[in-house]
Short mmCIF file of C-alpha atoms and ligand atoms in Angstrom, two decimals:
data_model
loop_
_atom_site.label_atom_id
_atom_site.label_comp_id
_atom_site.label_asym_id
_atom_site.label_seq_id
_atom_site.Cartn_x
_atom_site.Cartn_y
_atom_site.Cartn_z
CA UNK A 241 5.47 -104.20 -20.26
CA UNK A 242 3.70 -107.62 -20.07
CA UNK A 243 5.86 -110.74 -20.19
CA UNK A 244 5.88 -114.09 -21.39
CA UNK A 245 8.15 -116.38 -19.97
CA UNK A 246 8.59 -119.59 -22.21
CA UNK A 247 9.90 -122.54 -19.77
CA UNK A 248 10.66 -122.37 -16.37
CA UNK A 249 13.55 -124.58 -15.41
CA UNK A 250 17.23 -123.62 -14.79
CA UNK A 251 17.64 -120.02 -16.27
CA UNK A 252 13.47 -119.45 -16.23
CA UNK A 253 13.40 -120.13 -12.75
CA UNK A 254 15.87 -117.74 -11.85
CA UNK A 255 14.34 -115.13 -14.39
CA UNK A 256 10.49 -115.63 -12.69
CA UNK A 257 12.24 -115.23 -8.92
CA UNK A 258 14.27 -112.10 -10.07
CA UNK A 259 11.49 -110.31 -11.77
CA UNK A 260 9.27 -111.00 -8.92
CA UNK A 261 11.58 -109.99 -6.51
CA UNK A 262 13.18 -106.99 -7.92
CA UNK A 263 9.82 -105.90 -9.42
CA UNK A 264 10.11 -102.32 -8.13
CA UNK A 265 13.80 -101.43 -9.39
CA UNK A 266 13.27 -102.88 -12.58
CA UNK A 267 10.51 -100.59 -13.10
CA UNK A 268 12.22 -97.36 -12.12
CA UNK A 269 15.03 -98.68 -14.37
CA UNK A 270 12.87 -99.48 -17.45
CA UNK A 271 10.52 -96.63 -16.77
CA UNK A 272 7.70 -99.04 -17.13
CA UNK A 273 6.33 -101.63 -14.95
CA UNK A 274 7.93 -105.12 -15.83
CA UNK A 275 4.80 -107.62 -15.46
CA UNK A 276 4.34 -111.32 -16.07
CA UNK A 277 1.29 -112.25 -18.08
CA UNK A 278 2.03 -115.74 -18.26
CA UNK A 279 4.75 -118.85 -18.52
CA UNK A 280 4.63 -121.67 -20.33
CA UNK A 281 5.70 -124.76 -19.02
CA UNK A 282 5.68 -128.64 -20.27
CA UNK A 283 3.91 -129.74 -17.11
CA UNK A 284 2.36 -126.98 -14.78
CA UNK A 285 1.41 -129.50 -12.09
CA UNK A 286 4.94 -130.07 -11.67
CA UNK A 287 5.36 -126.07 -10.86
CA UNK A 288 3.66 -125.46 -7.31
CA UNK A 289 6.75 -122.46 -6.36
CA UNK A 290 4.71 -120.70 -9.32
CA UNK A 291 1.28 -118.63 -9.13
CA UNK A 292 -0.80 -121.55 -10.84
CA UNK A 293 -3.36 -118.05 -12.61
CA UNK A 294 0.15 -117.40 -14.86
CA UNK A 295 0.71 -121.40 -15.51
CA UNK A 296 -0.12 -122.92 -18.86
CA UNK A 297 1.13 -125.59 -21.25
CA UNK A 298 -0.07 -123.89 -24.19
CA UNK A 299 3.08 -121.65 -25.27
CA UNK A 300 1.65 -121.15 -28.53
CA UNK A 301 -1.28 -119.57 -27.56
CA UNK A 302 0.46 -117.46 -24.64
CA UNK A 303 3.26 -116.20 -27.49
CA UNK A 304 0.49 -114.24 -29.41
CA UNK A 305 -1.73 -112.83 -26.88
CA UNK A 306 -3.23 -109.58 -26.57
CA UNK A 307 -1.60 -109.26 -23.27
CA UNK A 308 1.86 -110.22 -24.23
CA UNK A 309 4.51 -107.69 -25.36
CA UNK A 310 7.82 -109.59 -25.07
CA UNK A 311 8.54 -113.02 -25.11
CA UNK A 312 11.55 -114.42 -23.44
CA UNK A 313 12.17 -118.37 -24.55
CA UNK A 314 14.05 -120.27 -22.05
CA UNK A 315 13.04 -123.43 -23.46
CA UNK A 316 15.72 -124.49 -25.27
CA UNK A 317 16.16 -126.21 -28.64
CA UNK A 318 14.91 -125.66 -32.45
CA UNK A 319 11.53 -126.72 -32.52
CA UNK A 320 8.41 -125.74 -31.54
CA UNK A 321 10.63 -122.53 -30.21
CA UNK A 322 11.48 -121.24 -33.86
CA UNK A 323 8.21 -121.69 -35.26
CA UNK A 324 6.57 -120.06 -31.57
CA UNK A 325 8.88 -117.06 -31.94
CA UNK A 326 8.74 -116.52 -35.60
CA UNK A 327 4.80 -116.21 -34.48
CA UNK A 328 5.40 -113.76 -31.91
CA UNK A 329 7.92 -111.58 -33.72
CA UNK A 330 5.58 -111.31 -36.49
CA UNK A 331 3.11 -110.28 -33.91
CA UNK A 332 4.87 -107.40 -32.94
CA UNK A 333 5.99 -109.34 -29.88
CA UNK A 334 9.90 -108.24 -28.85
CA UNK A 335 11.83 -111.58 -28.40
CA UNK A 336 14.59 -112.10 -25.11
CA UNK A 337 16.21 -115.47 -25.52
CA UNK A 338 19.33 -117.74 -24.59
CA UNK A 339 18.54 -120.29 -27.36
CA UNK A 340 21.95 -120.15 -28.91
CA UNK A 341 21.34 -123.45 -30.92
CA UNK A 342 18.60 -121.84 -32.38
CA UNK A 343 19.96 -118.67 -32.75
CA UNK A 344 23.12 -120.35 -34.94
CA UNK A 345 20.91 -121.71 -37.34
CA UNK A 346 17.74 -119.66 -37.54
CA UNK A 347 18.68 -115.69 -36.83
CA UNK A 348 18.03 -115.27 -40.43
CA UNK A 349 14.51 -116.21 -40.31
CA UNK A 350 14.31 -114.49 -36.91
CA UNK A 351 15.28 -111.10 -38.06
CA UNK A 352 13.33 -111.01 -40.14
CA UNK A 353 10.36 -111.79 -39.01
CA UNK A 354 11.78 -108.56 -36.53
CA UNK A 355 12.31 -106.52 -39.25
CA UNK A 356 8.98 -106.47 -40.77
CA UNK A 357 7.00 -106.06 -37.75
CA UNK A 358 9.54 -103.77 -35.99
CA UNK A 359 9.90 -105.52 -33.14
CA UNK A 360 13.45 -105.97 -31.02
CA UNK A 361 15.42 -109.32 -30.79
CA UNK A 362 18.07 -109.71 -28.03
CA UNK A 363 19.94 -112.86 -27.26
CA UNK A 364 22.99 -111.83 -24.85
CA UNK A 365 22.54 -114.82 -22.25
CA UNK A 366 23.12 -116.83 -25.58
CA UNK A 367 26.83 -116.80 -25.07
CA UNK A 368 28.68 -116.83 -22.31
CA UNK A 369 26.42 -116.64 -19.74
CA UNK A 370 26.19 -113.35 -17.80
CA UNK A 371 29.64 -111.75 -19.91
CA UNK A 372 27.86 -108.34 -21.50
CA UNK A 373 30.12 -110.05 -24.69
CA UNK A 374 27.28 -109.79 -27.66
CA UNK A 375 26.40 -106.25 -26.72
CA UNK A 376 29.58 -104.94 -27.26
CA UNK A 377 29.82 -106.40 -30.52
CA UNK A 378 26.42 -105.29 -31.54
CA UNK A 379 26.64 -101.70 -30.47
CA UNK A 380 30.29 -100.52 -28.17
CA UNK A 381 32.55 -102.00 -31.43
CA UNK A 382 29.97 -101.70 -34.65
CA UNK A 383 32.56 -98.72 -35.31
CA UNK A 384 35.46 -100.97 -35.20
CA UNK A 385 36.80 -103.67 -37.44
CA UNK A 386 37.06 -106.92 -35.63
CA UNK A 387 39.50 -108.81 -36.76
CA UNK A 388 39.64 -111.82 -34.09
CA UNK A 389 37.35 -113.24 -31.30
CA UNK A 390 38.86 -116.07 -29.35
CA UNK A 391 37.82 -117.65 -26.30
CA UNK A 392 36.24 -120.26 -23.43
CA UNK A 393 32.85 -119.76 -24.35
CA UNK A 394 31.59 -123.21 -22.87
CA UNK A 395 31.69 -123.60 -19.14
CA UNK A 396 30.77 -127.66 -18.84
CA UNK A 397 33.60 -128.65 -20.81
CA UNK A 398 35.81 -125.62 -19.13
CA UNK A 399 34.40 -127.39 -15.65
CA UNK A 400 35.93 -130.84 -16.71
CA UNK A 401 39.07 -130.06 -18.48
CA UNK A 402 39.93 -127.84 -15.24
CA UNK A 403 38.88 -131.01 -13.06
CA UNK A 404 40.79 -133.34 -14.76
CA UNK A 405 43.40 -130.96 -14.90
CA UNK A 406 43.93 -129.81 -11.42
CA UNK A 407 42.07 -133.34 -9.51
CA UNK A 408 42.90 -135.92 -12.35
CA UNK A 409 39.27 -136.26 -11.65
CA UNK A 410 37.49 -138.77 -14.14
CA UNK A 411 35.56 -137.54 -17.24
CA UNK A 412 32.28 -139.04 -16.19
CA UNK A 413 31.85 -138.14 -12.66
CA UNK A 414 33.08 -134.69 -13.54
CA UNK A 415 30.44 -134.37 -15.83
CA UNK A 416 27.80 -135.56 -13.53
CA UNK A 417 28.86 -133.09 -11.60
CA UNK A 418 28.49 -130.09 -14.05
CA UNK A 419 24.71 -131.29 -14.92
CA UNK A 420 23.86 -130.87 -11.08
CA UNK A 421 25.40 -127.44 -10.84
CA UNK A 422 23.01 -126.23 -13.97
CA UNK A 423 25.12 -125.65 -16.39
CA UNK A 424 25.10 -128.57 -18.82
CA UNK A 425 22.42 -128.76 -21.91
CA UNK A 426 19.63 -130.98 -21.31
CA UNK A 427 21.64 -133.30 -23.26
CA UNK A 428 25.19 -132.60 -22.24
CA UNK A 429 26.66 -134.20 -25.25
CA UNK A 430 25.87 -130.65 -26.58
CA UNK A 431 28.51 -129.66 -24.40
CA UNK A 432 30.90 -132.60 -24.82
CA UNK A 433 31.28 -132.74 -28.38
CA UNK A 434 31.30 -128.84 -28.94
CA UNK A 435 28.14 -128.03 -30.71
CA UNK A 436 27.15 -126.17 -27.83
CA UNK A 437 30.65 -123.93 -28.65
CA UNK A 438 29.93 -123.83 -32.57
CA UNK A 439 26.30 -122.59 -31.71
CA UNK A 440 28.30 -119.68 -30.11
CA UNK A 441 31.36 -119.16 -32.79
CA UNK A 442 28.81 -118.64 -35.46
CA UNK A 443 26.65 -115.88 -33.27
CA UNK A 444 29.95 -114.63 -32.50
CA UNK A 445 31.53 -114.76 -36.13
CA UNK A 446 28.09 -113.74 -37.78
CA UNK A 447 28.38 -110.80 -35.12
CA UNK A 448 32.31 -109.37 -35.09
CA UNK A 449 32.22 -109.87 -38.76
CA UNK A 450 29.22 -108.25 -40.65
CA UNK A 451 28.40 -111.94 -42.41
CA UNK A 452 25.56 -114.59 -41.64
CA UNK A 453 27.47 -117.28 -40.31
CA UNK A 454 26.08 -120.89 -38.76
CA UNK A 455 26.65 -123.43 -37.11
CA UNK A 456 27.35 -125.56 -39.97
CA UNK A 457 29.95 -122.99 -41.09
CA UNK A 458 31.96 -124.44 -37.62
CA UNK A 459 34.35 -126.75 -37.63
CA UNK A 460 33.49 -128.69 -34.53
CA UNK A 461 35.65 -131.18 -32.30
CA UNK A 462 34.95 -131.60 -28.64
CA UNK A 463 36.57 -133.01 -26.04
CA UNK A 464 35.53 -136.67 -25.89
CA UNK A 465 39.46 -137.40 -27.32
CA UNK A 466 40.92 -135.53 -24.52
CA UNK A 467 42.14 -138.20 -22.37
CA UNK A 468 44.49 -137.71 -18.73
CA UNK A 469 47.72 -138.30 -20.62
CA UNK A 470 47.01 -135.65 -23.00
CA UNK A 471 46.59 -133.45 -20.02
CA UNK A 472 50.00 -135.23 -18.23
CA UNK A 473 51.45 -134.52 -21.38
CA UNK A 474 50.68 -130.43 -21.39
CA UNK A 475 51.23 -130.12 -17.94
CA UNK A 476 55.04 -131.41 -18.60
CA UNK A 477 55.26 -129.26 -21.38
CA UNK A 478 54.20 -126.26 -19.23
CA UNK A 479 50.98 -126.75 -20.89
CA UNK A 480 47.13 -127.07 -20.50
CA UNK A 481 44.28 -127.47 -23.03
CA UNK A 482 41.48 -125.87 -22.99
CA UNK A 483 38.25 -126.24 -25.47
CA UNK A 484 38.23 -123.11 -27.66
CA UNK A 485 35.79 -121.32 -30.00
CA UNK A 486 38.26 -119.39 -32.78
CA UNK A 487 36.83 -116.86 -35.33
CA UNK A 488 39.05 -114.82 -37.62
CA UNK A 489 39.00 -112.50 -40.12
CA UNK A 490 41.67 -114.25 -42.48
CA UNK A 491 43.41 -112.07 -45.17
CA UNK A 492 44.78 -113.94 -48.30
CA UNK A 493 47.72 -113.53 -50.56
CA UNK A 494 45.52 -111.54 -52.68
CA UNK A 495 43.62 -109.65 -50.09
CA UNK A 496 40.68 -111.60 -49.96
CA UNK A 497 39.23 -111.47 -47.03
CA UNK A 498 37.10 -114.54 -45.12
CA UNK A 499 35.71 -115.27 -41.89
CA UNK A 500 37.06 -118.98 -40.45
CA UNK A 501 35.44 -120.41 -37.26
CA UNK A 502 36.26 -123.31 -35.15
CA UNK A 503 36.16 -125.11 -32.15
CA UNK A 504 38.29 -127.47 -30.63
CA UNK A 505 40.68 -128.28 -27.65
CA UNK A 506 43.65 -126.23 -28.09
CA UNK A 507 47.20 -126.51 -25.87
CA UNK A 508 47.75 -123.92 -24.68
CA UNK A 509 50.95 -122.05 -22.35
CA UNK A 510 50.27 -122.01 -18.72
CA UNK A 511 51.29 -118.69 -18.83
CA UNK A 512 48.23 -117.46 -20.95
CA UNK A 513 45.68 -115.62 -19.43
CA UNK A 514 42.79 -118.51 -21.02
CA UNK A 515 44.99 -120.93 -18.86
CA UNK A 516 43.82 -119.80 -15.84
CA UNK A 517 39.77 -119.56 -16.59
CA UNK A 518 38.76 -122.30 -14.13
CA UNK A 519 35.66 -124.26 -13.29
CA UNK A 520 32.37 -122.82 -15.18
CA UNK A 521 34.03 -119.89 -15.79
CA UNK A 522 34.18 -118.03 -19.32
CA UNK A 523 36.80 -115.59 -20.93
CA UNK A 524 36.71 -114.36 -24.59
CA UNK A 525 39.62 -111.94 -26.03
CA UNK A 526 38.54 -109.69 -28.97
CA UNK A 527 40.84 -108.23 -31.11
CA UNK A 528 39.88 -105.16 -32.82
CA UNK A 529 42.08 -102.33 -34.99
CA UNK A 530 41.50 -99.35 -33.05
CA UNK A 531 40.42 -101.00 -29.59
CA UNK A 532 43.43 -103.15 -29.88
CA UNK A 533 42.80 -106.46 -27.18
CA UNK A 534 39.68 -106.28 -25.74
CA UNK A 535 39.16 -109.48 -22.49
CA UNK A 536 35.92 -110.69 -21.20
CA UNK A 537 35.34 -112.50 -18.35
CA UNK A 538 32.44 -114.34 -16.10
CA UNK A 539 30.30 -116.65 -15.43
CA UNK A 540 29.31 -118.43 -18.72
CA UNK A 541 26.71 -121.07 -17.29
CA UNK A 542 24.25 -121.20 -14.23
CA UNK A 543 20.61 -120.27 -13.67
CA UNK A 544 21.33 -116.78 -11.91
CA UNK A 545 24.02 -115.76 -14.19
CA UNK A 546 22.53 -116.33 -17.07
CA UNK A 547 19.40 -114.74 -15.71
CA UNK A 548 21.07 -111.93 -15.31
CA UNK A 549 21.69 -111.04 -18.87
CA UNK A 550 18.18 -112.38 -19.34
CA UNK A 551 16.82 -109.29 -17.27
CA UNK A 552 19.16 -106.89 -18.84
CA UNK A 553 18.16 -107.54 -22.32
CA UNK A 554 14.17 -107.45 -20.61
CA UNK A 555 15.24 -104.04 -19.12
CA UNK A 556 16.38 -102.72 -23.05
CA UNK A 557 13.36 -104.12 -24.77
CA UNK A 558 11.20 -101.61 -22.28
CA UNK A 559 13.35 -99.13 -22.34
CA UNK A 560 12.93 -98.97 -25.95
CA UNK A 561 9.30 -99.66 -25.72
CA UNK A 562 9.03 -96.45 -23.63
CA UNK A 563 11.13 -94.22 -26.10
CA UNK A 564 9.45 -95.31 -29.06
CA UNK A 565 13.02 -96.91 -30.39
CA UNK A 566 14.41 -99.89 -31.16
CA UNK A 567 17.46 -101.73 -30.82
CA UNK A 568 20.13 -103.15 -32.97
CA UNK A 569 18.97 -104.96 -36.19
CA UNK A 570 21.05 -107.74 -37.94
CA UNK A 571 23.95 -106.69 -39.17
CA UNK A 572 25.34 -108.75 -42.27
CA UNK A 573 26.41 -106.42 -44.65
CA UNK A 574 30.10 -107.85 -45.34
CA UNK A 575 28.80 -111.17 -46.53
CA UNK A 576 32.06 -112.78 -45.90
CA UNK A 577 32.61 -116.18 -47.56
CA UNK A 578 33.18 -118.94 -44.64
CA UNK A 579 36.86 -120.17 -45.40
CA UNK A 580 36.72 -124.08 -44.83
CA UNK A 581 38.97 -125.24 -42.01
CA UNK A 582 41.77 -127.12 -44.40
CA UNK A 583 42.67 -123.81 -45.34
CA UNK A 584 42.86 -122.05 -42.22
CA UNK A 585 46.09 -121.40 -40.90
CA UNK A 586 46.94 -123.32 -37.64
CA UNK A 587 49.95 -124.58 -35.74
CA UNK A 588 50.39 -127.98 -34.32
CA UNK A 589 51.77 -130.06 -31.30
CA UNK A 590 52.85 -133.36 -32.32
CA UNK A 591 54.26 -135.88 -29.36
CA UNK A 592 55.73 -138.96 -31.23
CA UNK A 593 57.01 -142.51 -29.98
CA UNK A 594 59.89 -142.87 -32.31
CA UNK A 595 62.79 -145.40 -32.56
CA UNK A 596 65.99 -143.74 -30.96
CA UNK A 597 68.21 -144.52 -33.93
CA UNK A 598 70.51 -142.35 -36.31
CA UNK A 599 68.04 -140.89 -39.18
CA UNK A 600 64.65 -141.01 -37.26
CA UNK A 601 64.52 -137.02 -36.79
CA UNK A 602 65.53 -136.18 -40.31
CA UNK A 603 62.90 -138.48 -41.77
CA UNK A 604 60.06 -136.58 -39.08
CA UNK A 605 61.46 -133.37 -40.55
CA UNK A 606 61.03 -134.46 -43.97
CA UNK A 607 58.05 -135.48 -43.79
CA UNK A 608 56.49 -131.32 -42.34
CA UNK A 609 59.10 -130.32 -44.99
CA UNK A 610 57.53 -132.03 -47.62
CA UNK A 611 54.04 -130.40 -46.66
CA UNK A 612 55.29 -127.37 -46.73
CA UNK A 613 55.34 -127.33 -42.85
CA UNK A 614 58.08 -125.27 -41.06
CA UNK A 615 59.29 -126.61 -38.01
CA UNK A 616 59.00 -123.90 -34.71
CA UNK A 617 60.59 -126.47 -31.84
CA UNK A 618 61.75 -129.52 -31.58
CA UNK A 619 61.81 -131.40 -28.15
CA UNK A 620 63.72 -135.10 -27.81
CA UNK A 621 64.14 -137.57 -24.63
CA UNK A 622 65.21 -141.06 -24.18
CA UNK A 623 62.26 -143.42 -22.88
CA UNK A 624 63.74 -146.82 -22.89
CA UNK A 625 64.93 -148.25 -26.35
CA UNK A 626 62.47 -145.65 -27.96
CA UNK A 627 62.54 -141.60 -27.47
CA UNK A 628 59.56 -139.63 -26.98
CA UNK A 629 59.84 -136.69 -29.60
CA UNK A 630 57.81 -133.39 -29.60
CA UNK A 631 57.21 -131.01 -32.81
CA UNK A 632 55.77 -127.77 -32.51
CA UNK A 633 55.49 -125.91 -35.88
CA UNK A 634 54.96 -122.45 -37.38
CA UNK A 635 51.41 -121.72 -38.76
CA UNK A 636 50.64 -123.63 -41.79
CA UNK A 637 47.17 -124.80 -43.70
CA UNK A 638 45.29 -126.78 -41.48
CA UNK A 639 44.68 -130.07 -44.30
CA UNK A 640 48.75 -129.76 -44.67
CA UNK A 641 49.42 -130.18 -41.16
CA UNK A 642 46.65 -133.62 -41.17
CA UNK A 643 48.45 -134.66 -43.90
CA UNK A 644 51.82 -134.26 -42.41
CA UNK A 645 50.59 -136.32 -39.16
CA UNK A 646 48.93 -139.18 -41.61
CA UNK A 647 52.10 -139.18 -43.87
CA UNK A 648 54.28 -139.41 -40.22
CA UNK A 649 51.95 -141.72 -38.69
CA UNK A 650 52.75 -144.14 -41.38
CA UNK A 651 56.53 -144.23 -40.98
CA UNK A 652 58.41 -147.42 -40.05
CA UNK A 653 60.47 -145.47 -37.34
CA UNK A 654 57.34 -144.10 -35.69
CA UNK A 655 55.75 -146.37 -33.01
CA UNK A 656 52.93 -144.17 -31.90
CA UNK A 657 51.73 -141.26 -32.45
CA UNK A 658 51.29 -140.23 -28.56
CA UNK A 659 49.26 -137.03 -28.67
CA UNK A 660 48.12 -134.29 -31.79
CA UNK A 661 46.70 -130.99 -30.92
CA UNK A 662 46.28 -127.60 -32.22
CA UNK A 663 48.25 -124.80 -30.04
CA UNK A 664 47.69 -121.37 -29.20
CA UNK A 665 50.01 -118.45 -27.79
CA UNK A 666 53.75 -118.55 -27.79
CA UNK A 667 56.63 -120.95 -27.13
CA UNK A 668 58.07 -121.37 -23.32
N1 NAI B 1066 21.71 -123.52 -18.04
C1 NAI B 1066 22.60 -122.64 -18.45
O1 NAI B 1066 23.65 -122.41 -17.81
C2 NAI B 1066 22.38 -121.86 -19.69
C3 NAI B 1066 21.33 -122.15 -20.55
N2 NAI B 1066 21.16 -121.43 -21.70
C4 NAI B 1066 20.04 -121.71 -22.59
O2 NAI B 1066 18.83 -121.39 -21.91
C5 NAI B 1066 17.79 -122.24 -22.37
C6 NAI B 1066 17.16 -122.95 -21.18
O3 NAI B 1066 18.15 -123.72 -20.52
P1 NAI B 1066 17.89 -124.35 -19.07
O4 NAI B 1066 17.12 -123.41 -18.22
O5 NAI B 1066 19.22 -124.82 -18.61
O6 NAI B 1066 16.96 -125.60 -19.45
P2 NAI B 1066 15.99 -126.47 -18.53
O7 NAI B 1066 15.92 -127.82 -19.16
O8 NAI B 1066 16.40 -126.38 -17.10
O9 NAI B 1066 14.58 -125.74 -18.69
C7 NAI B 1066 13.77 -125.85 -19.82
C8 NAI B 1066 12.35 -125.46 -19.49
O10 NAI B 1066 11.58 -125.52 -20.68
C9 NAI B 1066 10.33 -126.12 -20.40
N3 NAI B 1066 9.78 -126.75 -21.60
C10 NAI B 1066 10.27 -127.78 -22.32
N4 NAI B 1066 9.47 -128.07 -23.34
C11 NAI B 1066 8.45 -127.20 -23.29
C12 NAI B 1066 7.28 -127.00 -24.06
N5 NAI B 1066 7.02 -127.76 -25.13
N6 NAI B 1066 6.42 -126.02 -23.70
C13 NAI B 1066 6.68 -125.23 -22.63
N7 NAI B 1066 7.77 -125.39 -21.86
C14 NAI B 1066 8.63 -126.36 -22.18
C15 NAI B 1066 10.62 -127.13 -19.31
O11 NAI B 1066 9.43 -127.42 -18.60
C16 NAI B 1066 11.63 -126.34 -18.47
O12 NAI B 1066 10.94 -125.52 -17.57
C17 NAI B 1066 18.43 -123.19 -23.40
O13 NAI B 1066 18.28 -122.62 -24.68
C18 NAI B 1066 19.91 -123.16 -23.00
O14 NAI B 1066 20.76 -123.45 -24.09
C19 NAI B 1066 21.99 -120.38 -22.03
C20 NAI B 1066 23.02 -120.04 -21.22
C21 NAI B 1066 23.32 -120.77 -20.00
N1 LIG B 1067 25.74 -125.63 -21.40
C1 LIG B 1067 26.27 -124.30 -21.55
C2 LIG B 1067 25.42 -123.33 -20.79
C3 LIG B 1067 25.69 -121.95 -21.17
O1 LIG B 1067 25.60 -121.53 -22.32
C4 LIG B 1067 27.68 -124.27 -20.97
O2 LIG B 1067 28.10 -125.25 -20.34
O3 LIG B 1067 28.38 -123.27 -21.19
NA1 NA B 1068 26.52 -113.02 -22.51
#
């Protein structure tokens, strides 16, 4: 099976060493020789480690060559790569890629273009890392009904929360740090502000739940609001946030079903199992009827990791190639509608700065009661002449629970609204 490898930097290099190096065992494993036939690079004079007879600049060319039977796209990004592997798919060409930003907006057009020319598409490196996560979904659960797939599926912003967490190590040096190791986007604010983690929910929703999902169907926060207090704050509470990606099959009053994704920092119990998913590290939970809770774990970011589940998905395009078969197809029968994030059910952490007067608490409560928003804790201490007062609640529409905060934050008893986030898992 004849390669080409599209870019050559982080993951690519790790996927040219590998196949170069474990040459032999991937062959006996594929039952066909594993060959490069060329990569594509943006500069190839920059690329001496390489064997300058496979170099080119040209990935357009290399994607539809004779000599070419799978393309793996380590590039990055939506274009040229969509229009390059829409090229090669309709060529026949298999296609191996991490490209999850791609992947969450174009996997219609990609399929597709799979479909008609029979030709295999496999993207497992495009979330979390080296996890076998998309896999399972795609074939070990498409007997299942998924009803919930929750997780760390971002390992730069995992890196720095846990930094600042366990160091109270600044944002920005943190991050610094991250981009050396390899696992930041080539623009980290990818990472930062979450769209890296939407691109994932909706390959993860689109997968778990039958339905075409994007990354536009996300609601998206990141992490640039997450300042030290917040994380003094959760650590006094027992506490720690983490960035989560949340999709859910959501059942209303009258049965209807919809699929809601999100991703956002979440508090969460120190006693969770997400709590403890250091450093670059991933972890996703999926919830299923008959499997019941399902956890996956790894490394979500790096070259070699992620090269990993590069070669594996390499290793099922030629095992297929040698059986005559193909692999999974898309799979978005359901055709869920995408239930918008004011109507998905969350619970909220509120940490006030409120006057420490007779009254103040009943007015607070009012105000969730008037929203429709039942209380789940109530926490109160004396700072000073003012008292520091923390609300938990039950589950309640997302847009009531802004309101709620807006309605509060206006109050004449409230001096500051300290700290708002979503939570997740029970009450200490
Ligand atoms: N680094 C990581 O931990 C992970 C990365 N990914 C995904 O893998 C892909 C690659 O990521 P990295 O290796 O980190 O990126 P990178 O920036 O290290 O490498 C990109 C490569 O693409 C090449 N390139 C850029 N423009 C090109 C063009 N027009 N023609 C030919 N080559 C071109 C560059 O020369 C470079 O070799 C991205 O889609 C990323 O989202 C997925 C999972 C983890
Ligand atoms: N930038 C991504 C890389 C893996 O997908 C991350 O930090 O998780
Ligand atoms: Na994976």
């Amino acid at each position: 099976m004849r390669v080409a490898l599209l870019g050559c930097g982080t993951v690519g290099g790790e996927v040219a060493r590998l196949l170069t190096e474990q040459a032999d065992e991937l062959a006996a494993r594929a039952g066909t020789a594993v060959e490069l036939a060329g990569i594509a690079v943006r500069r190839p004079d920059k690329h001496p480690e390489l064997p300058p007879e496979l170099l080119t600049a040209d990935a357009e060319k290399l994607v539809t060559s004779d000599d070419v039977d799978v393309v793996v796209e380590l590039v990055g990004g939506i274009e040229p790569v969509r229009g390059w592997l829409v090229a090669a798919l309709k060529a026949g060409k298999s296609v191996v890629t991490a490209n999850k930003a791609l992947l969450a907006e174009h996997s219609a057009d990609l399929f597709e273009a799979a479909d008609a020319a029979g030709a295999d598409l496999y993207f497992e490196a495009a979330v979390a890392g080296a996890i076998p996560l998309l896999r399972p979904l795609r074939e070990s659960l498409a007997g299942d009904r998924i009803t919930r797939v929750m997780g760390i599926v971002n390992g730069t912003t995992n890196y720095i929360l846990s930094a600042m967490d366990s160091t109270g190590a600044g944002y920005a040096e943190t991050l610094d740090e991250a981009s050396r190791l390899g696992y930041a986007e080539a623009d980290p604010t990818a990472d930062v502000d979450g769209y890296d983690a939407a691109s994932k929910a909706a390959i993860l929703a689109s997968l778990a739940f039958h339905t075409r999902v994007t990354a536009s169907d996300v609601h998206r926060e990141g992490i640039a609001d997450v300042t030290a207090s917040d994380l003094a704050a959760a650590r006094g509470l027992g506490r720690t946030v983490k960035l989560l990606a949340i999709c859910e099959r959501v059942t209303d009053d009258d049965g209807v079903e919809s699929v809601s994704a999100r991703v956002h920092p979440v508090m969460i119990p120190r006693s969770h199992q997400l709590a403890g998913v250091g450093g670059a590290f991933n972890a996703v939970y999926v919830e299923a009827d008959a499997a019941g809770e399902l956890m996956f774990y790894g490394q979500g970011a790096g070259g070699a990791p992620t090269a990993s589940a590069v070669l594996g998905d390499l290793v099922a395009v030629a095992r297929n190639l040698v059986a005559g078969g193909r692999g999974p197809r898309e799979s978005a029968h359901a055709a869920l509608p995408v239930r918008p994030m004011g109507q998905t059910p969350t619970r909220y952490h509120v940490s006030l700065s409120v006057a420490d007067r007779a009254g103040v608490l009943a007015q607070v409560a009012q105000a969730f009661a008037g929203h429709g928003v039942s209380i789940a804790a109530v926490r109160q201490s004396d700072v000073g002449d003012r008292a520091s007062l923390v609300v938990v609640t039950h589950q309640a529409p997302d847009a009531a629970l802004q309101s709620t905060v807006d309605e509060i934050a206006k109050l004449d008893v409230v001096h500051e609204v300290v700290s708002v986030m979503r939570v997740e898992g029970e009450d200490q």
